[in-house]
Amino acid sequence: MINVYLKKHVFYLLAIVLFAFVINLGTAFDNVMMRMKQPLFQQVLVATVAMLYLYLYIVQKIYHYFFFRMAWFIGLKPQLKAGIFVIAAAGLISLIHVHILNLLLAQRNHGTVFTFDYFTTDFWFFFLPLLSYVIILYLKPNRLLFRLPARKTEEMSNGHASQAQELLQQIVEPMEIDQEDELLKIWRISRVKSFVFDYFRKFSKEDRWHLEQDIPLWKVVILEKSELIMFGYFINGEKWALHHVDDQILSNPWLVKVSQNCYINMLYVVDGLCRRSMLKMDLKMGNRVSKEVNMELVILHEEIRAILLSTTNSDKLDQLLIVTRRMKVNYKNFWESTFLEQLDENRLMDPVGSINRKNN
């Protein structure tokens, strides 16, 4: 993941520098070398690069606003969504850019940029690449440069229920609504995991609870692996030893290894990297305490944690949820936008194994 983001930033930097050259040269391509040697041009070029990074950030904020904050927007037809986003993003950035340029020209007594000559020549060297980028961003949101702000994700998690209900009411008539399917549609569009969590919570309430046959992954919150057997902690609070476990389930993208023997089903983890807590523990050397250390914990949805605590000691549960230093990268990588884009909710139906109640 680090290499992917490093490559993305390098690519963006090269593209931005090239774009800055195009903007500042405009139609003056006949004397490129002479202009590049001028100190003023070099200063303006650096300032333009910084300004373009600001524009990228603004465009991404607009994208997040529509796709992560506005439930009504998600329910629109793709053509209408594309038109609204492209006009809003490209229009606002163009407006900001033109006014900044006009302000700079006025300070140097070069008149105004609001002329017929500018809007028929140099303006298009800025607007056409901007328009192309915004369209590509709509079609390929994984091209976003900056990561999703944690605060926005939390707000979406806290308010997703009311937003989902509002969206569902706008999509179809109430009698025709299939709540679960619509939640999955919203998840596929927004990639906000709380929607797929809502789907499986409602799905679990309608499903007949039996664990004798092959158990799908969505029913398991935690897998604890010992030398001889693997235990599953289920969403109904029960803990059972699993039999006939296929080790391939441990490579399921919804499962994250957080310690040497523990795997967490990320479906039931609260969204976002920032939603973690610290647990103070005594590090012992022999029979004496050597020092107190902070251990990082995964945060489960309150409802799921409460169910598990009804049958599992809180200290034991916290031990299972500790993210060890070696495994932190696993947890971090799960929240990368490129990884979330590839998540398939159908993999939550993968069989984990079965149990034999008589032997437990």
XYZ file of C-alpha atoms in Angstrom:
360
model
C 0.000 0.000 0.000
C 2.863 2.369 0.783
C 4.314 1.831 -2.684
C 0.916 2.411 -4.290
C 0.442 5.750 -2.557
C 4.035 6.789 -3.168
C 3.614 6.120 -6.876
C 0.330 8.031 -6.856
C 1.923 11.089 -5.220
C 4.879 11.028 -7.624
C 2.520 10.777 -10.592
C 0.399 13.634 -9.271
C 3.469 15.808 -8.661
C 4.725 15.315 -12.212
C 1.277 15.977 -13.670
C 0.795 19.094 -11.528
C 4.186 20.542 -12.524
C 3.380 19.905 -16.182
C -0.059 21.449 -15.757
C 1.514 24.489 -14.061
C 3.812 24.940 -17.066
C 0.860 24.780 -19.449
C -1.163 27.294 -17.427
C 1.648 29.841 -17.163
C 2.889 29.483 -20.714
C -0.550 29.589 -22.289
C -0.154 30.508 -25.922
C 3.465 31.612 -25.458
C 5.064 28.321 -26.526
C 7.357 30.056 -29.016
C 9.718 31.421 -26.332
C 9.601 28.732 -23.671
C 13.290 28.729 -22.711
C 13.477 32.498 -22.402
C 10.481 32.597 -20.050
C 11.751 29.685 -17.955
C 14.969 31.576 -17.201
C 13.077 34.535 -15.780
C 13.030 34.568 -11.929
C 9.455 35.868 -11.906
C 8.260 32.934 -14.033
C 9.999 30.458 -11.735
C 8.361 32.018 -8.668
C 4.947 32.021 -10.303
C 5.449 28.381 -11.340
C 6.130 27.283 -7.747
C 3.125 29.288 -6.521
C 0.956 27.681 -9.210
C 1.993 24.180 -8.130
C 0.980 24.978 -4.552
C -2.294 26.474 -5.784
C -3.066 23.378 -7.871
C -2.642 21.164 -4.797
C -5.170 23.390 -3.063
C -7.541 22.970 -6.010
C -7.165 19.175 -5.782
C -8.063 19.290 -2.113
C -11.136 21.439 -2.812
C -12.286 19.071 -5.576
C -11.931 16.125 -3.218
C -13.886 17.953 -0.500
C -16.667 18.524 -3.037
C -16.589 14.821 -3.942
C -16.823 13.802 -0.276
C -19.620 16.278 0.338
C -21.813 14.835 -2.397
C -20.962 11.141 -2.062
C -20.586 10.872 1.723
C -22.806 13.585 3.177
C -25.746 14.008 0.788
C -28.061 10.979 0.857
C -30.365 12.484 -1.798
C -27.408 12.704 -4.211
C -26.609 8.970 -3.988
C -30.124 8.118 -5.149
C -29.917 10.147 -8.377
C -29.409 8.615 -11.801
C -25.724 8.263 -12.799
C -26.002 10.837 -15.617
C -27.540 13.407 -13.293
C -24.997 12.714 -10.560
C -22.144 13.096 -13.036
C -23.532 16.395 -14.332
C -24.035 17.877 -10.861
C -20.595 16.836 -9.614
C -18.706 17.934 -12.738
C -20.450 21.320 -12.909
C -20.016 21.932 -9.173
C -16.336 20.937 -9.041
C -15.104 22.364 -12.356
C -17.283 25.473 -12.015
C -16.165 26.352 -8.489
C -12.453 25.788 -9.203
C -12.657 27.844 -12.410
C -14.376 30.662 -10.546
C -11.745 30.655 -7.801
C -8.870 30.514 -10.295
C -10.151 33.347 -12.455
C -10.723 35.627 -9.455
C -7.246 34.886 -8.045
C -5.696 35.615 -11.436
C -7.710 38.814 -11.769
C -6.594 39.948 -8.308
C -2.928 39.358 -9.150
C -3.207 41.217 -12.450
C -4.909 44.163 -10.781
C -2.095 44.427 -8.221
C 0.484 44.609 -11.025
C -1.583 47.163 -12.958
C -2.123 44.779 -15.853
C -5.818 45.436 -16.050
C -8.396 42.666 -15.708
C -8.607 39.061 -16.784
C -12.284 39.390 -17.679
C -11.669 39.989 -21.371
C -12.826 38.273 -24.531
C -9.213 37.547 -25.490
C -8.465 35.606 -22.263
C -11.614 33.491 -22.324
C -11.030 32.505 -25.953
C -7.321 31.622 -25.551
C -5.440 31.052 -22.283
C -8.507 30.136 -20.212
C -8.944 26.875 -22.106
C -5.406 25.742 -21.211
C -6.665 25.671 -17.616
C -10.294 24.633 -18.007
C -9.988 21.635 -20.357
C -7.422 19.716 -18.227
C -9.474 20.576 -15.123
C -12.673 19.303 -16.729
C -10.947 16.089 -17.849
C -9.609 15.465 -14.341
C -13.009 15.978 -12.692
C -14.655 13.562 -15.130
C -11.947 10.940 -14.527
C -12.361 11.417 -10.779
C -16.073 10.743 -11.034
C -15.508 7.579 -13.063
C -12.490 6.407 -11.035
C -12.819 7.646 -7.424
C -9.799 5.570 -6.376
C -7.737 8.226 -8.179
C -8.373 10.588 -5.257
C -5.049 11.921 -4.013
C -5.904 12.631 -0.396
C -7.350 10.085 1.989
C -10.873 10.282 3.317
C -10.998 12.605 6.362
C -11.756 10.544 9.438
C -14.237 13.079 10.814
C -16.416 12.792 7.727
C -16.434 9.026 7.952
C -17.515 9.177 11.585
C -20.300 11.611 10.781
C -21.526 9.289 8.057
C -21.392 6.353 10.456
C -23.346 8.219 13.105
C -25.996 9.513 10.744
C -26.188 6.736 8.177
C -29.492 5.316 9.392
C -31.550 8.464 8.872
C -29.774 9.243 5.597
C -30.372 5.723 4.309
C -34.063 5.906 5.193
C -34.411 9.265 3.459
C -32.662 7.905 0.395
C -34.817 4.778 0.291
C -37.983 6.855 0.401
C -36.791 8.870 -2.585
C -35.804 5.873 -4.694
C -39.055 3.890 -4.734
C -42.493 3.829 -3.199
C -42.565 2.487 0.391
C -44.478 -0.707 -0.502
C -41.827 -1.649 -3.075
C -38.776 -1.136 -0.889
C -36.441 -4.043 -0.231
C -34.516 -2.483 2.645
C -31.546 -4.823 2.571
C -30.958 -4.662 -1.172
C -31.084 -0.867 -1.148
C -28.580 -0.712 1.693
C -26.235 -2.849 -0.362
C -26.682 -0.537 -3.348
C -25.710 2.426 -1.190
C -22.687 0.517 0.118
C -21.534 -0.305 -3.404
C -21.746 3.344 -4.418
C -20.376 5.043 -1.312
C -18.090 2.278 0.065
C -19.114 3.399 3.555
C -18.985 0.137 5.467
C -21.734 1.033 7.925
C -24.328 0.400 5.191
C -23.237 -3.196 4.614
C -23.165 -3.621 8.417
C -26.812 -2.505 8.565
C -27.697 -4.954 5.834
C -26.264 -7.980 7.634
C -27.681 -6.930 11.015
C -31.186 -6.874 9.522
C -30.424 -10.021 7.579
C -29.381 -11.785 10.798
C -32.651 -10.884 12.539
C -34.653 -12.525 9.743
C -32.362 -15.537 9.390
C -33.054 -18.765 11.299
C -30.222 -19.146 13.780
C -28.618 -22.540 13.305
C -24.927 -23.382 13.451
C -24.980 -27.099 12.713
C -24.248 -26.739 9.002
C -21.515 -24.736 7.260
C -21.342 -21.341 8.959
C -20.987 -18.212 6.788
C -18.380 -15.652 7.746
C -20.914 -12.900 8.463
C -22.071 -14.804 11.567
C -18.559 -14.727 13.051
C -17.104 -11.678 14.817
C -13.778 -13.095 16.014
C -11.734 -16.174 15.153
C -9.297 -17.348 17.828
C -6.738 -19.879 16.671
C -5.031 -22.239 19.094
C -2.542 -25.042 18.453
C -5.225 -27.704 18.157
C -8.484 -25.965 17.279
C -10.063 -22.712 16.175
C -12.803 -20.976 18.154
C -15.458 -18.696 16.724
C -17.162 -15.856 18.590
C -20.564 -15.370 16.973
C -22.889 -12.375 16.653
C -25.380 -14.012 19.032
C -22.730 -14.022 21.767
C -21.974 -17.738 21.611
C -18.490 -19.236 21.411
C -17.949 -22.589 19.725
C -15.053 -24.715 18.555
C -15.022 -24.962 14.756
C -14.536 -28.168 12.824
C -13.695 -28.819 9.178
C -12.149 -25.337 8.891
C -10.632 -24.482 5.528
C -7.535 -22.379 6.176
C -8.314 -20.395 3.037
C -10.946 -18.533 5.056
C -8.083 -16.780 6.871
C -7.172 -15.021 3.618
C -10.705 -13.652 3.228
C -10.387 -9.848 2.739
C -13.002 -9.176 5.443
C -10.827 -10.920 8.039
C -7.887 -8.968 9.472
C -5.228 -10.631 11.566
C -4.628 -8.392 14.600
C -2.426 -10.723 16.661
C -0.647 -14.028 16.371
C -3.806 -16.057 17.078
C -6.728 -13.673 16.492
C -8.634 -12.595 13.387
C -11.336 -9.889 13.387
C -14.288 -9.729 10.996
C -14.042 -6.089 9.912
C -17.761 -6.015 9.130
C -18.354 -5.450 12.848
C -15.592 -2.888 13.411
C -16.489 0.802 13.664
C -15.475 2.665 10.506
C -12.244 4.596 10.302
C -8.631 4.441 11.412
C -9.228 6.954 14.174
C -11.825 4.760 15.917
C -9.388 2.848 18.097
C -8.727 2.971 21.826
C -5.777 2.313 24.097
C -5.645 -0.209 26.925
C -3.084 0.072 29.702
C -1.518 -3.280 30.565
C 1.192 -4.406 32.956
C 4.198 -5.936 31.222
C 5.607 -8.615 33.515
C 9.124 -9.971 33.758
C 8.855 -13.194 35.724
C 6.662 -12.523 38.745
C 7.115 -8.760 38.874
C 5.697 -5.898 36.821
C 8.422 -4.205 34.787
C 6.408 -1.388 33.207
C 2.975 -0.263 32.066
C 2.364 -0.224 28.322
C -0.426 1.050 26.084
C -2.042 -1.526 23.819
C -4.184 -0.525 20.872
C -7.682 -2.019 20.598
C -10.052 -2.501 17.694
C -13.443 -0.882 18.400
C -16.478 -3.060 17.696
C -19.956 -1.683 17.122
C -21.540 -1.116 20.532
C -24.379 -3.548 19.861
C -21.995 -6.353 18.889
C -19.664 -5.704 21.817
C -22.596 -5.731 24.258
C -23.747 -9.100 22.934
C -20.264 -10.597 23.252
C -19.882 -9.228 26.786
C -23.024 -11.074 27.823
C -21.069 -14.334 27.558
C -17.400 -13.266 27.493
C -15.376 -11.572 30.222
C -14.484 -7.970 29.300
C -10.769 -8.532 29.973
C -10.786 -11.590 27.732
C -12.589 -9.678 24.975
C -10.119 -6.790 25.189
C -7.259 -9.268 24.911
C -8.749 -10.589 21.688
C -9.146 -7.095 20.259
C -5.547 -5.967 20.850
C -3.714 -4.941 17.665
C -0.091 -5.990 18.073
C 2.725 -3.891 16.695
C 3.513 -6.357 13.911
C -0.119 -6.526 12.820
C -0.944 -2.796 12.788
C -0.190 -2.613 9.086
C -2.946 -5.194 8.411
C -5.526 -3.056 10.177
C -4.313 0.152 8.535
C -4.305 -1.303 5.029
C -7.938 -2.395 5.328
C -9.069 1.244 5.479
C -7.172 2.325 2.379
C -9.584 3.569 -0.274
C -8.097 1.269 -2.915
C -8.736 -1.759 -0.681
C -12.304 -0.725 0.210
C -13.094 -0.308 -3.472
C -12.269 -3.978 -4.059
C -14.248 -5.388 -1.129
C -17.009 -7.764 -2.169
C -19.871 -8.232 0.296
C -20.490 -11.684 -1.219
C -17.268 -12.892 0.416
C -19.049 -12.576 3.776
C -21.005 -15.656 2.731
C -17.834 -17.785 2.521
C -18.106 -20.874 4.770
C -15.945 -20.783 7.891
C -16.569 -24.334 9.120
C -19.080 -26.154 11.285
C -19.540 -26.963 14.959
C -20.473 -30.040 16.918
C -22.536 -28.917 19.904
C -22.292 -32.298 21.628
C -18.542 -31.984 22.002
C -18.638 -28.456 23.462
